[in-house]
Amino acid sequence: MREVAPPFIPEVRAMLDALLPGVQAALGPGLVGLYLRGSLALGDFDPVTSDIDFLAVTERPVTGEQFAALAKLHERLATLPNPYAHHLEGSYIDRAALRRFGPDERRHPSMGPDWSFDWGDHGADWVLERWIVRERGVTLLGPDPKTLIEPITPSELRTAVREQLRWWAALPDRPNWLRRRSYQAFAVETMCRAHLTLRTGELPSKPQAVAWALGALPEEWRPLIERSRLWREDETPDPDTLPEVMRFVRWAAETAS
């Protein structure tokens, strides 16, 4: 196993030590590789708020038998006495679909802290996730991810970000899933990162994007961005702050260039 990007804490290693052999057993020779993405790859892992984000690459699309084995694996992993047992987020994507992600190949097995293992849609955000795996991903098993994923250009990153922003802007004024402050922080951070990616053509970590936004975005949004730093660990429902968050979301979408 390749060394994981810092910070690397024992609980994360223990979870990976359970995940990797479980995926190998479920997929057998159909497993091409297993990679870390998200904050563990970008170097901004927060032991309190971050998830363990992974990508499993398969030789061919997951079969019904493999899907059933993976479902049992994730049920078992969720019972482990580990703080990250309910903070795994991963997808299983076959080699051909991963190489150049297309609009007709967007349903793949996935799971996360807020949804059970199932077939799930993979939208424009997976252009960004592919970039992270290719350029910064941590290899747990398998070949260099650059051999599996075609280069993603700055133009492609910007196009994917604009599509993401259109999705966010189309949300209702008070989406129920954004009532918690932690999720509102996620929305604010995502907007900051979107604007920095549009300017640079690269994908920074969210803390890097927030730090940049505090000095670069209009003054009127800075108090909200500052508060988002405090909300990352706060699960309190706060519908009163949601309208301001959604105004920021729509501003971010309207001013994207």
mmCIF file of C-alpha atoms in Angstrom:
data_model
loop_
_atom_site.group_PDB
_atom_site.id
_atom_site.type_symbol
_atom_site.label_atom_id
_atom_site.label_comp_id
_atom_site.label_asym_id
_atom_site.label_seq_id
_atom_site.Cartn_x
_atom_site.Cartn_y
_atom_site.Cartn_z
ATOM 1 C CA MET A 1 0.000 0.000 0.000
ATOM 2 C CA ARG A 2 1.347 3.428 -0.918
ATOM 3 C CA GLU A 3 1.666 5.948 1.901
ATOM 4 C CA VAL A 4 -1.460 8.081 2.256
ATOM 5 C CA ALA A 5 -1.259 11.866 1.985
ATOM 6 C CA PRO A 6 -0.945 13.558 5.391
ATOM 7 C CA PRO A 7 -2.501 13.787 7.849
ATOM 8 C CA PHE A 8 -2.575 10.022 8.120
ATOM 9 C CA ILE A 9 -4.208 8.883 11.329
ATOM 10 C CA PRO A 10 -4.570 5.305 12.652
ATOM 11 C CA GLU A 11 -8.369 5.265 12.287
ATOM 12 C CA VAL A 12 -8.078 6.067 8.577
ATOM 13 C CA ARG A 13 -5.461 3.360 8.074
ATOM 14 C CA ALA A 14 -7.636 0.841 9.913
ATOM 15 C CA MET A 15 -10.595 1.670 7.694
ATOM 16 C CA LEU A 16 -8.495 1.309 4.553
ATOM 17 C CA ASP A 17 -7.066 -1.954 5.841
ATOM 18 C CA ALA A 18 -10.638 -3.255 6.014
ATOM 19 C CA LEU A 19 -11.802 -1.700 2.735
ATOM 20 C CA LEU A 20 -9.037 -2.871 0.414
ATOM 21 C CA PRO A 21 -9.149 -6.650 1.085
ATOM 22 C CA GLY A 22 -12.937 -6.506 1.142
ATOM 23 C CA VAL A 23 -13.073 -4.936 -2.314
ATOM 24 C CA GLN A 24 -10.486 -7.430 -3.573
ATOM 25 C CA ALA A 25 -12.582 -10.335 -2.289
ATOM 26 C CA ALA A 26 -15.800 -8.957 -3.792
ATOM 27 C CA LEU A 27 -14.390 -8.185 -7.229
ATOM 28 C CA GLY A 28 -11.617 -10.747 -7.578
ATOM 29 C CA PRO A 29 -9.635 -10.376 -10.812
ATOM 30 C CA GLY A 30 -12.180 -7.794 -11.970
ATOM 31 C CA LEU A 31 -10.529 -5.173 -9.748
ATOM 32 C CA VAL A 32 -8.049 -2.970 -11.612
ATOM 33 C CA GLY A 33 -7.174 -0.509 -8.872
ATOM 34 C CA LEU A 34 -8.249 1.337 -5.743
ATOM 35 C CA TYR A 35 -7.476 5.026 -5.256
ATOM 36 C CA LEU A 36 -8.073 7.755 -2.707
ATOM 37 C CA ARG A 37 -9.564 11.032 -3.858
ATOM 38 C CA GLY A 38 -11.116 14.008 -2.064
ATOM 39 C CA SER A 39 -9.409 15.586 0.916
ATOM 40 C CA LEU A 40 -6.996 12.694 1.502
ATOM 41 C CA ALA A 41 -5.656 13.241 -2.007
ATOM 42 C CA LEU A 42 -5.686 17.055 -1.957
ATOM 43 C CA GLY A 43 -3.988 17.221 1.436
ATOM 44 C CA ASP A 44 -6.693 19.002 3.429
ATOM 45 C CA PHE A 45 -8.117 16.058 5.360
ATOM 46 C CA ASP A 46 -9.903 17.158 8.539
ATOM 47 C CA PRO A 47 -10.147 14.290 11.061
ATOM 48 C CA VAL A 48 -13.441 15.670 12.390
ATOM 49 C CA THR A 49 -15.363 16.613 9.239
ATOM 50 C CA SER A 50 -13.776 14.787 6.299
ATOM 51 C CA ASP A 51 -14.869 11.540 4.685
ATOM 52 C CA ILE A 52 -12.688 8.815 3.240
ATOM 53 C CA ASP A 53 -13.304 9.237 -0.491
ATOM 54 C CA PHE A 54 -12.246 6.428 -2.798
ATOM 55 C CA LEU A 55 -12.544 5.191 -6.355
ATOM 56 C CA ALA A 56 -12.454 1.529 -7.328
ATOM 57 C CA VAL A 57 -11.693 0.863 -10.995
ATOM 58 C CA THR A 58 -13.066 -2.368 -12.450
ATOM 59 C CA GLU A 59 -12.094 -4.190 -15.617
ATOM 60 C CA ARG A 60 -15.698 -4.296 -16.820
ATOM 61 C CA PRO A 61 -18.994 -2.888 -15.524
ATOM 62 C CA VAL A 62 -19.938 -4.379 -12.154
ATOM 63 C CA THR A 63 -22.026 -7.537 -12.535
ATOM 64 C CA GLY A 64 -25.076 -8.441 -10.481
ATOM 65 C CA GLU A 65 -23.052 -10.954 -8.476
ATOM 66 C CA GLN A 66 -20.294 -8.430 -7.803
ATOM 67 C CA PHE A 67 -22.848 -5.783 -6.866
ATOM 68 C CA ALA A 68 -24.381 -8.117 -4.267
ATOM 69 C CA ALA A 69 -20.941 -8.902 -2.816
ATOM 70 C CA LEU A 70 -20.063 -5.205 -2.610
ATOM 71 C CA ALA A 71 -23.383 -4.415 -0.933
ATOM 72 C CA LYS A 72 -22.630 -7.016 1.758
ATOM 73 C CA LEU A 73 -19.129 -5.594 2.155
ATOM 74 C CA HIS A 74 -20.401 -2.078 2.784
ATOM 75 C CA GLU A 75 -23.037 -3.332 5.205
ATOM 76 C CA ARG A 76 -20.256 -5.035 7.153
ATOM 77 C CA LEU A 77 -17.912 -2.030 7.035
ATOM 78 C CA ALA A 78 -20.686 0.171 8.444
ATOM 79 C CA THR A 79 -20.738 -1.959 11.606
ATOM 80 C CA LEU A 80 -17.037 -1.572 12.400
ATOM 81 C CA PRO A 81 -16.110 0.267 15.624
ATOM 82 C CA ASN A 82 -14.330 2.977 13.670
ATOM 83 C CA PRO A 83 -15.275 6.687 13.505
ATOM 84 C CA TYR A 84 -15.080 6.501 9.720
ATOM 85 C CA ALA A 85 -17.351 3.484 9.366
ATOM 86 C CA HIS A 86 -20.144 5.846 8.313
ATOM 87 C CA HIS A 87 -17.839 8.268 6.514
ATOM 88 C CA LEU A 88 -16.877 6.262 3.449
ATOM 89 C CA GLU A 89 -17.763 7.715 0.055
ATOM 90 C CA GLY A 90 -16.854 5.732 -3.023
ATOM 91 C CA SER A 91 -17.701 4.682 -6.547
ATOM 92 C CA TYR A 92 -17.014 1.639 -8.685
ATOM 93 C CA ILE A 93 -16.371 2.645 -12.293
ATOM 94 C CA ASP A 94 -15.182 0.391 -15.105
ATOM 95 C CA ARG A 95 -12.000 1.129 -16.984
ATOM 96 C CA ALA A 96 -13.657 2.141 -20.269
ATOM 97 C CA ALA A 97 -16.100 4.580 -18.646
ATOM 98 C CA LEU A 98 -13.420 6.116 -16.467
ATOM 99 C CA ARG A 99 -10.985 6.893 -19.277
ATOM 100 C CA ARG A 100 -13.118 9.719 -20.663
ATOM 101 C CA PHE A 101 -16.316 10.249 -18.728
ATOM 102 C CA GLY A 102 -19.291 10.649 -21.050
ATOM 103 C CA PRO A 103 -22.964 11.582 -20.708
ATOM 104 C CA ASP A 104 -24.136 8.059 -21.549
ATOM 105 C CA GLU A 105 -22.012 6.335 -18.912
ATOM 106 C CA ARG A 106 -23.060 8.038 -15.716
ATOM 107 C CA ARG A 107 -24.685 5.308 -13.603
ATOM 108 C CA HIS A 108 -22.276 3.331 -11.461
ATOM 109 C CA PRO A 109 -22.379 1.644 -8.048
ATOM 110 C CA SER A 110 -21.677 4.163 -5.310
ATOM 111 C CA MET A 111 -22.237 4.873 -1.640
ATOM 112 C CA GLY A 112 -21.671 7.655 0.850
ATOM 113 C CA PRO A 113 -22.381 8.896 4.359
ATOM 114 C CA ASP A 114 -25.891 9.980 3.348
ATOM 115 C CA TRP A 115 -26.886 7.230 0.949
ATOM 116 C CA SER A 116 -26.696 3.455 0.901
ATOM 117 C CA PHE A 117 -24.770 1.420 -1.633
ATOM 118 C CA ASP A 118 -26.716 1.446 -4.901
ATOM 119 C CA TRP A 119 -26.524 2.439 -8.542
ATOM 120 C CA GLY A 120 -26.097 6.203 -8.670
ATOM 121 C CA ASP A 121 -25.833 8.996 -11.205
ATOM 122 C CA HIS A 122 -22.401 10.512 -11.759
ATOM 123 C CA GLY A 123 -22.696 14.013 -13.184
ATOM 124 C CA ALA A 124 -20.356 16.859 -14.068
ATOM 125 C CA ASP A 125 -18.699 16.656 -10.665
ATOM 126 C CA TRP A 126 -17.026 13.472 -11.865
ATOM 127 C CA VAL A 127 -14.980 15.424 -14.357
ATOM 128 C CA LEU A 128 -13.534 17.105 -11.268
ATOM 129 C CA GLU A 129 -13.190 13.812 -9.382
ATOM 130 C CA ARG A 130 -11.373 12.234 -12.333
ATOM 131 C CA TRP A 131 -8.957 15.169 -12.334
ATOM 132 C CA ILE A 132 -8.269 14.695 -8.621
ATOM 133 C CA VAL A 133 -7.614 10.969 -9.036
ATOM 134 C CA ARG A 134 -5.413 11.472 -12.098
ATOM 135 C CA GLU A 135 -3.370 14.401 -10.819
ATOM 136 C CA ARG A 136 -3.384 13.936 -7.035
ATOM 137 C CA GLY A 137 -4.891 10.531 -6.323
ATOM 138 C CA VAL A 138 -3.308 8.164 -3.807
ATOM 139 C CA THR A 139 -2.813 4.640 -5.143
ATOM 140 C CA LEU A 140 -3.759 1.888 -2.722
ATOM 141 C CA LEU A 141 -3.659 -0.787 -5.410
ATOM 142 C CA GLY A 142 -3.176 -0.782 -9.155
ATOM 143 C CA PRO A 143 -1.373 1.149 -11.876
ATOM 144 C CA ASP A 144 -0.622 4.860 -11.990
ATOM 145 C CA PRO A 145 -4.021 6.530 -12.467
ATOM 146 C CA LYS A 146 -2.565 8.568 -15.330
ATOM 147 C CA THR A 147 -2.598 5.330 -17.343
ATOM 148 C CA LEU A 148 -6.338 4.913 -16.711
ATOM 149 C CA ILE A 149 -7.651 8.462 -17.148
ATOM 150 C CA GLU A 150 -7.062 10.703 -20.145
ATOM 151 C CA PRO A 151 -5.760 14.205 -19.396
ATOM 152 C CA ILE A 152 -8.467 16.673 -18.353
ATOM 153 C CA THR A 153 -7.860 20.130 -19.752
ATOM 154 C CA PRO A 154 -8.466 23.406 -17.922
ATOM 155 C CA SER A 155 -11.271 24.064 -20.401
ATOM 156 C CA GLU A 156 -12.953 20.776 -19.479
ATOM 157 C CA LEU A 157 -12.653 21.597 -15.780
ATOM 158 C CA ARG A 158 -14.219 25.012 -16.335
ATOM 159 C CA THR A 159 -17.062 23.527 -18.389
ATOM 160 C CA ALA A 160 -17.800 20.991 -15.640
ATOM 161 C CA VAL A 161 -17.770 23.725 -12.990
ATOM 162 C CA ARG A 162 -20.221 25.829 -14.978
ATOM 163 C CA GLU A 163 -22.534 22.821 -15.294
ATOM 164 C CA GLN A 164 -22.299 22.296 -11.547
ATOM 165 C CA LEU A 165 -23.147 25.942 -10.910
ATOM 166 C CA ARG A 166 -26.229 25.701 -13.130
ATOM 167 C CA TRP A 167 -27.372 22.711 -11.065
ATOM 168 C CA TRP A 168 -26.887 24.620 -7.818
ATOM 169 C CA ALA A 169 -28.661 27.708 -9.155
ATOM 170 C CA ALA A 170 -31.696 25.610 -10.119
ATOM 171 C CA LEU A 171 -32.260 24.440 -6.535
ATOM 172 C CA PRO A 172 -35.374 25.724 -4.744
ATOM 173 C CA ASP A 173 -35.009 28.709 -2.418
ATOM 174 C CA ARG A 174 -34.946 26.540 0.713
ATOM 175 C CA PRO A 175 -33.759 23.008 -0.119
ATOM 176 C CA ASN A 176 -34.393 20.767 2.884
ATOM 177 C CA TRP A 177 -31.041 19.011 2.639
ATOM 178 C CA LEU A 178 -29.226 22.339 3.150
ATOM 179 C CA ARG A 179 -30.909 23.184 6.454
ATOM 180 C CA ARG A 180 -27.940 22.034 8.547
ATOM 181 C CA ARG A 181 -25.087 24.497 8.967
ATOM 182 C CA SER A 182 -22.508 21.890 7.965
ATOM 183 C CA TYR A 183 -24.226 21.458 4.617
ATOM 184 C CA GLN A 184 -24.493 25.212 4.189
ATOM 185 C CA ALA A 185 -20.740 25.399 4.771
ATOM 186 C CA PHE A 186 -20.325 22.760 2.051
ATOM 187 C CA ALA A 187 -22.369 24.916 -0.343
ATOM 188 C CA VAL A 188 -20.339 28.057 0.395
ATOM 189 C CA GLU A 189 -17.030 26.203 0.040
ATOM 190 C CA THR A 190 -18.169 24.674 -3.252
ATOM 191 C CA MET A 191 -18.989 28.110 -4.653
ATOM 192 C CA CYS A 192 -15.594 29.450 -3.587
ATOM 193 C CA ARG A 193 -13.809 26.529 -5.209
ATOM 194 C CA ALA A 194 -15.862 26.879 -8.386
ATOM 195 C CA HIS A 195 -14.814 30.504 -8.837
ATOM 196 C CA LEU A 196 -11.159 29.754 -8.148
ATOM 197 C CA THR A 197 -11.220 26.873 -10.643
ATOM 198 C CA LEU A 198 -12.758 29.165 -13.258
ATOM 199 C CA ARG A 199 -9.885 31.579 -12.740
ATOM 200 C CA THR A 200 -7.019 29.091 -12.602
ATOM 201 C CA GLY A 201 -8.154 26.031 -14.555
ATOM 202 C CA GLU A 202 -7.087 23.827 -11.636
ATOM 203 C CA LEU A 203 -8.891 22.266 -8.697
ATOM 204 C CA PRO A 204 -7.762 23.504 -5.277
ATOM 205 C CA SER A 205 -8.733 22.103 -1.913
ATOM 206 C CA LYS A 206 -11.764 23.727 -0.326
ATOM 207 C CA PRO A 207 -9.783 25.377 2.498
ATOM 208 C CA GLN A 208 -7.450 26.880 -0.113
ATOM 209 C CA ALA A 209 -10.446 28.157 -2.064
ATOM 210 C CA VAL A 210 -12.054 29.688 1.023
ATOM 211 C CA ALA A 211 -8.813 31.458 1.960
ATOM 212 C CA TRP A 212 -8.569 32.840 -1.576
ATOM 213 C CA ALA A 213 -12.229 33.896 -1.641
ATOM 214 C CA LEU A 214 -11.860 35.936 1.551
ATOM 215 C CA GLY A 215 -9.395 38.174 -0.271
ATOM 216 C CA ALA A 216 -10.771 38.040 -3.798
ATOM 217 C CA LEU A 217 -14.580 37.942 -3.762
ATOM 218 C CA PRO A 218 -16.738 41.018 -3.063
ATOM 219 C CA GLU A 219 -16.765 42.333 0.487
ATOM 220 C CA GLU A 220 -20.484 41.659 0.917
ATOM 221 C CA TRP A 221 -19.902 37.885 0.905
ATOM 222 C CA ARG A 222 -16.947 37.769 3.270
ATOM 223 C CA PRO A 223 -18.925 37.524 6.543
ATOM 224 C CA LEU A 224 -20.802 34.521 5.142
ATOM 225 C CA ILE A 225 -17.572 32.900 3.964
ATOM 226 C CA GLU A 226 -15.992 33.487 7.382
ATOM 227 C CA ARG A 227 -18.995 31.944 9.143
ATOM 228 C CA SER A 228 -18.808 28.899 6.889
ATOM 229 C CA ARG A 229 -15.441 28.078 8.447
ATOM 230 C CA LEU A 230 -17.192 27.726 11.800
ATOM 231 C CA TRP A 231 -20.098 25.706 10.438
ATOM 232 C CA ARG A 232 -18.161 22.721 9.057
ATOM 233 C CA GLU A 233 -18.650 20.715 12.272
ATOM 234 C CA ASP A 234 -22.021 22.208 13.203
ATOM 235 C CA GLU A 235 -24.988 19.923 12.543
ATOM 236 C CA THR A 236 -27.514 22.444 13.886
ATOM 237 C CA PRO A 237 -30.478 23.058 11.557
ATOM 238 C CA ASP A 238 -30.506 26.773 10.769
ATOM 239 C CA PRO A 239 -33.181 27.683 8.216
ATOM 240 C CA ASP A 240 -32.719 31.386 8.966
ATOM 241 C CA THR A 241 -29.258 31.453 7.375
ATOM 242 C CA LEU A 242 -30.279 29.440 4.319
ATOM 243 C CA PRO A 243 -31.633 32.370 2.235
ATOM 244 C CA GLU A 244 -28.265 34.145 2.433
ATOM 245 C CA VAL A 245 -26.465 30.953 1.408
ATOM 246 C CA MET A 246 -28.764 30.539 -1.577
ATOM 247 C CA ARG A 247 -28.227 34.185 -2.577
ATOM 248 C CA PHE A 248 -24.509 33.465 -2.595
ATOM 249 C CA VAL A 249 -25.076 30.328 -4.667
ATOM 250 C CA ARG A 250 -27.049 32.264 -7.259
ATOM 251 C CA TRP A 251 -24.557 35.101 -7.295
ATOM 252 C CA ALA A 252 -21.768 32.577 -7.887
ATOM 253 C CA ALA A 253 -23.660 31.035 -10.796
ATOM 254 C CA GLU A 254 -24.640 34.373 -12.343
ATOM 255 C CA THR A 255 -21.121 35.813 -12.202
ATOM 256 C CA ALA A 256 -19.304 32.684 -13.420
ATOM 257 C CA SER A 257 -17.165 33.387 -16.450
#
